[in-house]
Amino acid sequence: MDYRSLQRITRAPGFFWVPPEQVQGDRLTLTGDEAHHASAVCRLAAGEMITVCDGAGNAYDCEIVSSTSHEVSARIVRSHRRLGEPATQITLAVGIGKPSSLDWIVEKAVELGAARIIPMQVDESPEAMGAPESSRRRVERWRRLALGAMKQSLRSVWPAIDDVQSLPTVIATFSEYQSRWLIDPEGVAIPPGQAKTDHGLHVLVLVGPEAGFTPAERMAMTAAGASPYSLGDRRLRAETAAITALTLIMHHLGEI
Amino acid sequence: MDYRSLQRITRAPGFFWVPPEQVQGDRLTLTGDEAHHASAVCRLAAGEMITVCDGAGNAYDCEIVSSTSHEVSARIVRSHRRLGEPATQITLAVGIGKPSSLDWIVEKAVELGAARIIPMQVDESPEAMGAPESSRRRVERWRRLALGAMKQSLRSVWPAIDDVQSLPTVIATFSEYQSRWLIDPEGVAIPPGQAKTDHGLHVLVLVGPEAGFTPAERMAMTAAGASPYSLGDRRLRAETAAITALTLIMHHLGEI
């Protein structure tokens, strides 16, 4: 099924998520919020078609067999692998700044196709995420936002949101990526075609918080192999920089 | 003065706005919020340098002569024309959807360099902006957001935010633009280099609200000469689509 027919389907009866363990053979079962949304909000009944993804790269066209507000059971008619997923795995590592800013970055980055998001505690991050309990709650919130954005954007992978990491921890994983883009006002403009060589690979995009990375942080990243790129002459807020950078990289990869 | 030295200046003592009528000869006077921000928040005193723009394309490097929380007087040392402004005039006409969505679009579109934003009442817009009074208040809010974003992004033009218009009114002005981009899931991918021919011209970008344009609206726009372009396989929220489209157009124009 191509994007347009999928979009026609999903505009009407919606696009749902099911945990992989609730798919068995040619049957799957929506429960909780998803069942409520399908049956009570969208008023979908037996015989109607829906598309359901499992967040692990599988999507299914299904016919509803039974529908209550607690449980919707459906028969799988056709399955798709990596529906809506880009060929390149982009990981966005972003410095924690204002709370609303990162909420927004998570949502938009998932819409644009990021595979994974790493919230980083950096020098210019606000004093802390607070107690460990509060930090866990924020990460849980980002994971829920990522799930909603996955459904919104008709993707089949629920992007991973890491627990909060330090910049040195992220730098220690640089070798896992074939390409590392540091978004930095002091960098060079992204040359046309630069990202093309990254097609199908693992790419890391590093973006600072509102106040930016410190000179010491920039030096640590470039010394470890990150290439600094700028986003033009206008000074962008952190969330705008993150989304602008992802847009350009996806465009150069032929995904937008 | 280039961007980097400007950025160094503005990171420390800030970038201010002055209404054009408060610039006389080689003197200018900050009042109201701007004076308070300069004197009380940034604690700038006589002898310090600031950069001030008038929102009409002029920017001034100035030395502060006197500073109170009500009034900051400064002597102009050097002036710049169209500091931070792109060569191409981009007008974004955007369908009114959820209130928070358009707030955000205004802010980000200004950061990215839009010259003008037209909020449009379209078929899928929420029932109305409410009473005329409430509509005026929302437009005023967008204008304030645009002013803040102009300063944030180190631009010298305060982009115009039109009063709310109907789509037919906007279509009637199509001939004022050399190029009209309709962002539409049914369109074609933006061909590399497409926007290059628009460099230095007036470009109109049309984006729908959350629910999109209706088929009749799309037909009216394409019949009047708008070209439909899509933004890839992932379904984007209205605000993401607006920002992604502006990013790509600015990139093709060599501005990002």
Short mmCIF file of C-alpha atoms in Angstrom, two decimals, chain B:
data_model
loop_
_atom_site.label_atom_id
_atom_site.label_comp_id
_atom_site.label_asym_id
_atom_site.label_seq_id
_atom_site.Cartn_x
_atom_site.Cartn_y
_atom_site.Cartn_z
CA MET B 1 30.03 43.79 11.11
CA ASP B 2 29.62 40.13 10.32
CA TYR B 3 27.27 37.67 11.97
CA ARG B 4 29.78 36.26 14.39
CA SER B 5 30.92 39.54 15.84
CA LEU B 6 27.26 40.58 16.02
CA GLN B 7 26.49 37.39 17.84
CA ARG B 8 29.27 37.97 20.30
CA ILE B 9 27.91 41.42 20.99
CA THR B 10 24.32 40.35 21.26
CA ARG B 11 25.02 37.37 23.47
CA ALA B 12 26.39 39.72 26.06
CA PRO B 13 24.50 43.00 26.03
CA GLY B 14 21.57 42.09 23.81
CA PHE B 15 19.90 43.19 20.64
CA PHE B 16 17.19 45.80 21.00
CA TRP B 17 14.33 47.28 19.05
CA VAL B 18 13.47 50.95 18.64
CA PRO B 19 10.50 52.39 16.75
CA PRO B 20 11.85 54.33 13.72
CA GLU B 21 10.47 57.64 15.05
CA GLN B 22 12.76 57.34 18.09
CA VAL B 23 15.84 57.55 15.87
CA GLN B 24 16.91 61.13 15.20
CA GLY B 25 20.18 61.99 13.53
CA ASP B 26 22.92 60.07 15.34
CA ARG B 27 20.82 59.54 18.48
CA LEU B 28 18.21 56.96 19.41
CA THR B 29 16.13 56.41 22.52
CA LEU B 30 14.90 53.10 23.91
CA THR B 31 11.73 53.37 26.00
CA GLY B 32 9.23 51.00 27.63
CA ASP B 33 10.12 47.30 27.78
CA GLU B 34 13.28 47.79 25.74
CA ALA B 35 14.66 50.40 28.13
CA HIS B 36 13.76 48.26 31.11
CA HIS B 37 15.39 45.22 29.53
CA ALA B 38 18.59 47.11 28.68
CA SER B 39 19.01 48.95 31.96
CA ALA B 40 17.39 46.78 34.62
CA VAL B 41 17.75 43.26 33.19
CA CYS B 42 21.01 43.50 31.22
CA ARG B 43 22.34 46.26 33.54
CA LEU B 44 23.89 48.20 30.68
CA ALA B 45 25.37 51.55 31.56
CA ALA B 46 26.76 54.58 29.77
CA GLY B 47 29.77 53.77 27.58
CA GLU B 48 28.63 50.22 26.70
CA MET B 49 27.89 49.15 23.13
CA ILE B 50 24.56 47.73 21.96
CA THR B 51 22.95 46.89 18.63
CA VAL B 52 19.49 48.25 17.97
CA CYS B 53 17.22 47.60 14.99
CA ASP B 54 14.19 49.61 13.96
CA GLY B 55 12.13 46.76 12.48
CA ALA B 56 12.15 48.53 9.13
CA GLY B 57 15.46 47.15 7.90
CA ASN B 58 17.90 49.45 9.75
CA ALA B 59 20.28 48.30 12.48
CA TYR B 60 22.61 50.48 14.50
CA ASP B 61 25.69 49.86 16.59
CA CYS B 62 25.43 52.39 19.39
CA GLU B 63 27.19 53.56 22.51
CA ILE B 64 24.94 54.12 25.49
CA VAL B 65 24.95 57.75 26.65
CA SER B 66 22.54 57.49 29.56
CA SER B 67 20.50 54.67 31.03
CA THR B 68 17.50 54.57 33.36
CA SER B 69 14.80 51.92 33.57
CA HIS B 70 12.46 54.23 31.62
CA GLU B 71 14.78 55.55 28.97
CA VAL B 72 18.08 54.56 27.43
CA SER B 73 19.71 57.09 25.15
CA ALA B 74 22.44 56.03 22.73
CA ARG B 75 24.75 57.51 20.09
CA ILE B 76 24.86 55.74 16.72
CA VAL B 77 28.36 54.69 15.75
CA ARG B 78 27.56 52.71 12.64
CA SER B 79 24.45 51.70 10.75
CA HIS B 80 23.61 48.63 8.68
CA ARG B 81 20.93 48.11 6.06
CA ARG B 82 18.88 44.90 6.07
CA LEU B 83 21.06 43.20 8.66
CA GLY B 84 20.12 39.51 8.92
CA GLU B 85 17.56 39.73 6.11
CA PRO B 86 17.34 37.17 3.30
CA ALA B 87 17.45 38.37 -0.31
CA THR B 88 14.14 36.71 -1.09
CA GLN B 89 10.85 38.00 0.33
CA ILE B 90 8.91 34.99 1.55
CA THR B 91 5.26 35.40 2.50
CA LEU B 92 3.71 32.53 4.45
CA ALA B 93 -0.08 32.22 4.11
CA VAL B 94 -1.26 29.71 6.68
CA GLY B 95 -4.68 28.29 7.48
CA ILE B 96 -5.83 29.00 11.02
CA GLY B 97 -6.05 25.85 13.10
CA LYS B 98 -5.37 25.26 16.77
CA PRO B 99 -4.36 28.51 18.51
CA SER B 100 -1.07 27.20 19.90
CA SER B 101 -0.09 25.90 16.48
CA LEU B 102 -0.24 29.31 14.80
CA ASP B 103 1.55 31.01 17.70
CA TRP B 104 4.35 28.63 17.16
CA ILE B 105 4.35 28.94 13.38
CA VAL B 106 4.63 32.74 13.62
CA GLU B 107 7.59 32.54 15.95
CA LYS B 108 9.51 29.96 13.94
CA ALA B 109 8.68 31.45 10.53
CA VAL B 110 10.13 34.78 11.64
CA GLU B 111 13.26 33.10 13.00
CA LEU B 112 13.71 31.38 9.63
CA GLY B 113 13.38 34.64 7.71
CA ALA B 114 9.76 35.04 6.52
CA ALA B 115 8.99 38.61 5.47
CA ARG B 116 5.24 38.45 6.01
CA ILE B 117 2.64 36.08 7.45
CA ILE B 118 -1.00 35.96 6.42
CA PRO B 119 -3.35 34.06 8.78
CA MET B 120 -6.15 32.62 6.65
CA GLN B 121 -9.64 31.58 7.65
CA VAL B 122 -10.21 28.43 5.56
CA ASP B 123 -12.87 25.73 5.38
CA GLU B 124 -11.20 23.54 8.00
CA SER B 125 -10.41 26.39 10.41
CA PRO B 126 -12.15 26.15 13.77
CA GLU B 127 -15.58 27.76 13.74
CA ALA B 128 -14.17 31.23 13.96
CA MET B 129 -11.70 33.39 15.76
CA GLY B 130 -14.66 34.40 17.92
CA ALA B 131 -15.76 38.01 18.18
CA PRO B 132 -13.86 40.64 16.17
CA GLU B 133 -12.33 41.81 19.43
CA SER B 134 -10.86 38.36 20.11
CA SER B 135 -9.60 38.10 16.53
CA ARG B 136 -7.83 41.45 16.93
CA ARG B 137 -6.27 40.29 20.17
CA ARG B 138 -4.89 37.17 18.52
CA VAL B 139 -3.39 39.14 15.65
CA GLU B 140 -1.84 41.55 18.15
CA ARG B 141 -0.38 38.57 19.99
CA TRP B 142 1.14 37.24 16.75
CA ARG B 143 2.67 40.66 16.09
CA ARG B 144 4.30 40.68 19.52
CA LEU B 145 5.58 37.14 18.97
CA ALA B 146 7.01 38.26 15.62
CA LEU B 147 8.83 41.17 17.31
CA GLY B 148 10.40 38.83 19.87
CA ALA B 149 11.42 36.38 17.16
CA MET B 150 12.94 39.20 15.08
CA LYS B 151 15.19 40.13 18.00
CA GLN B 152 15.96 36.49 18.80
CA SER B 153 17.08 35.84 15.24
CA LEU B 154 19.07 39.09 14.87
CA ARG B 155 16.94 40.38 12.03
CA SER B 156 16.29 44.03 11.29
CA VAL B 157 12.82 43.73 9.74
CA TRP B 158 9.75 43.19 11.92
CA PRO B 159 7.71 40.93 9.63
CA ALA B 160 4.19 42.05 8.84
CA ILE B 161 1.35 39.94 10.25
CA ASP B 162 -1.77 40.62 8.22
CA ASP B 163 -5.25 40.75 9.67
CA VAL B 164 -7.07 37.45 9.11
CA GLN B 165 -7.93 36.99 5.43
CA SER B 166 -10.05 34.57 3.44
CA LEU B 167 -8.43 32.20 0.95
CA PRO B 168 -10.13 33.88 -2.06
CA THR B 169 -8.66 37.21 -0.96
CA VAL B 170 -5.19 35.68 -0.89
CA ILE B 171 -5.71 33.97 -4.26
CA ALA B 172 -6.67 37.36 -5.72
CA THR B 173 -3.13 38.57 -4.88
CA PHE B 174 -1.29 35.63 -6.49
CA SER B 175 -0.03 37.84 -9.32
CA GLU B 176 2.02 39.86 -6.81
CA TYR B 177 4.31 36.85 -6.35
CA GLN B 178 6.75 35.39 -8.85
CA SER B 179 6.33 31.96 -7.32
CA ARG B 180 3.58 30.22 -5.32
CA TRP B 181 4.31 27.03 -3.38
CA LEU B 182 1.35 25.01 -2.16
CA ILE B 183 2.40 22.49 0.51
CA ASP B 184 0.26 19.44 -0.20
CA PRO B 185 0.65 15.71 0.50
CA GLU B 186 -0.57 15.04 -3.05
CA GLY B 187 2.15 17.23 -4.59
CA VAL B 188 5.57 16.29 -5.95
CA ALA B 189 8.83 16.35 -4.02
CA ILE B 190 10.62 19.70 -4.15
CA PRO B 191 13.17 19.26 -6.96
CA PRO B 192 16.70 20.28 -5.97
CA GLY B 193 17.45 23.71 -7.32
CA GLN B 194 13.77 24.54 -7.82
CA ALA B 195 13.87 27.54 -5.54
CA LYS B 196 17.13 28.92 -6.95
CA THR B 197 15.26 30.67 -9.72
CA ASP B 198 13.26 32.49 -7.05
CA HIS B 199 16.32 34.17 -5.53
CA GLY B 200 15.61 37.83 -4.81
CA LEU B 201 11.95 37.57 -5.78
CA HIS B 202 8.66 37.50 -3.91
CA VAL B 203 7.60 33.97 -3.03
CA LEU B 204 4.31 32.84 -1.50
CA VAL B 205 4.13 29.64 0.57
CA LEU B 206 0.64 28.25 1.27
CA VAL B 207 0.13 25.83 4.18
CA GLY B 208 -3.17 24.40 5.44
CA PRO B 209 -4.37 23.96 9.01
CA GLU B 210 -4.24 20.56 10.84
CA ALA B 211 -7.05 19.11 8.74
CA GLY B 212 -5.51 20.36 5.49
CA PHE B 213 -7.04 22.28 2.65
CA THR B 214 -10.24 20.86 1.14
CA PRO B 215 -10.16 19.49 -2.43
CA ALA B 216 -12.08 22.58 -3.60
CA GLU B 217 -9.53 24.89 -1.98
CA ARG B 218 -6.63 22.96 -3.51
CA MET B 219 -8.25 23.17 -6.90
CA ALA B 220 -8.83 26.92 -6.58
CA MET B 221 -5.18 27.49 -5.66
CA THR B 222 -3.68 25.32 -8.39
CA ALA B 223 -6.04 26.79 -10.99
CA ALA B 224 -4.76 30.23 -9.96
CA GLY B 225 -1.15 29.17 -10.45
CA ALA B 226 0.08 27.56 -7.21
CA SER B 227 2.40 24.55 -7.61
CA PRO B 228 1.79 21.66 -5.19
CA TYR B 229 4.84 20.24 -3.42
CA SER B 230 4.92 17.45 -0.87
CA LEU B 231 7.18 17.07 2.14
CA GLY B 232 7.85 13.36 2.00
CA ASP B 233 6.22 10.18 3.20
CA ARG B 234 5.66 11.01 6.85
CA ARG B 235 2.47 12.88 7.67
CA LEU B 236 3.48 16.14 9.37
CA ARG B 237 1.45 18.28 11.72
CA ALA B 238 0.52 21.69 10.31
CA GLU B 239 3.19 23.55 12.23
CA THR B 240 5.88 21.05 11.29
CA ALA B 241 4.88 21.30 7.63
CA ALA B 242 5.10 25.10 7.70
CA ILE B 243 8.56 25.12 9.24
CA THR B 244 9.87 22.26 7.12
CA ALA B 245 8.70 24.01 3.95
CA LEU B 246 10.31 27.31 4.93
CA THR B 247 13.54 25.54 5.87
CA LEU B 248 13.77 23.81 2.50
CA ILE B 249 12.95 26.93 0.52
CA MET B 250 15.49 29.00 2.45
CA HIS B 251 18.04 26.27 1.93
CA HIS B 252 17.47 26.13 -1.82
CA LEU B 253 17.79 29.91 -1.89
CA GLY B 254 21.22 29.59 -0.25
CA GLU B 255 20.04 31.30 2.94
CA ILE B 256 20.56 28.27 5.21
#
